[in-house]
Short mmCIF file of C-alpha atoms and ligand atoms in Angstrom, two decimals:
data_model
loop_
_atom_site.label_atom_id
_atom_site.label_comp_id
_atom_site.label_asym_id
_atom_site.label_seq_id
_atom_site.Cartn_x
_atom_site.Cartn_y
_atom_site.Cartn_z
CA MET A 1 0.00 0.00 0.00
CA LYS A 2 0.98 3.59 -0.40
CA LYS A 3 0.77 6.19 2.30
CA CYS A 4 0.59 9.93 2.19
CA PRO A 5 4.00 11.34 3.22
CA TYR A 6 2.25 14.00 5.30
CA CYS A 7 -0.66 12.47 7.19
CA PHE A 8 0.47 8.84 6.68
CA GLU A 9 -3.03 7.70 5.84
CA GLU A 10 -3.39 5.02 3.21
CA VAL A 11 -4.05 6.23 -0.32
CA ARG A 12 -5.24 3.90 -3.07
CA GLU A 13 -3.63 5.48 -6.09
CA PRO A 14 -0.90 8.02 -6.53
CA VAL A 15 -2.93 11.18 -6.44
CA ALA A 16 -1.90 14.80 -6.81
CA LYS A 17 -3.75 15.77 -3.67
CA CYS A 18 -4.18 13.63 -0.59
CA PRO A 19 -7.88 12.91 0.05
CA HIS A 20 -7.25 12.80 3.80
CA CYS A 21 -5.19 15.87 4.64
CA ALA A 22 -5.82 17.80 1.39
CA GLN A 23 -2.12 18.49 0.87
CA PHE A 24 -0.70 18.55 -2.62
CA VAL A 25 1.72 15.63 -2.66
CA ILE A 26 5.05 16.79 -4.06
CA ASP A 27 7.13 14.18 -2.24
CA ASP A 28 7.17 10.46 -2.90
CA PHE A 29 4.46 8.32 -1.40
CA ILE A 30 5.62 6.01 1.34
CA GLU A 31 5.55 2.35 0.40
CA SER A 32 4.47 0.18 3.32
CA ASP A 33 2.93 -3.23 3.89
CA TYR A 34 1.22 -2.45 7.14
CA ARG A 35 -1.20 0.13 8.38
CA SER A 36 -0.05 2.43 11.14
CA ILE A 37 -1.90 1.92 14.39
CA ASP A 38 0.01 4.18 16.79
CA LYS A 39 -1.86 7.38 17.42
CA LYS A 40 -1.09 10.74 18.87
CA ARG A 41 -3.24 13.73 19.59
CA CYS A 42 -3.11 16.77 17.37
CA ILE A 43 -1.77 19.75 19.29
CA PHE A 44 -4.15 22.04 17.45
CA CYS A 45 -7.54 20.32 17.39
CA GLY A 46 -6.98 17.49 19.90
CA LYS A 47 -8.20 14.73 17.61
CA ASN A 48 -6.37 11.45 17.13
CA ILE A 49 -4.00 11.20 14.21
CA LEU A 50 -1.33 8.71 13.24
CA ALA A 51 1.86 8.87 15.27
CA GLU A 52 4.00 9.49 12.17
CA ALA A 53 1.76 12.20 10.80
CA LYS A 54 3.24 15.56 9.95
CA VAL A 55 -0.09 17.01 8.96
CA CYS A 56 -3.31 16.67 10.91
CA LYS A 57 -5.97 15.19 8.63
CA HIS A 58 -8.71 16.88 10.69
CA CYS A 59 -7.60 20.51 10.90
CA ARG A 60 -4.88 20.19 8.20
CA LYS A 61 -2.28 22.01 10.23
CA TRP A 62 1.40 21.06 10.10
CA ILE A 63 2.81 19.47 13.20
CA ASN A 64 6.46 20.45 13.25
CA THR A 65 7.87 18.34 16.01
CA VAL A 66 6.82 15.06 17.52
CA ASP A 67 7.61 16.46 20.94
CA ASP A 68 4.82 18.97 20.60
CA ALA A 69 2.24 16.25 20.21
CA ILE A 70 0.70 14.69 23.25
CA LYS A 71 0.96 10.94 23.06
CA ASP A 72 -2.38 9.28 23.44
CA MET A 73 -1.80 6.46 25.90
CA GLU A 74 -5.36 5.18 25.99
ZN1 ZN B 101 -2.43 13.02 3.60
ZN1 ZN B 102 -5.70 18.79 14.13
#
């Protein structure tokens, strides 16, 4: 499967714009054979996003550092 390099959500086809985070994909898609399950909480909107995500798919803001995100331990 391919994943968006920004929000790390699975995308079916190479698309110009990610359907999840609405970013225009100018970097290569990430090739992966498993779906991410680790989550963190967006520092802006507080919703759960994938731990690797650089862009929140809910509010579409860029998360610059992992340290800024609050790990969701639940
Ligand atoms: Zn995306
Ligand atoms: Zn957010």
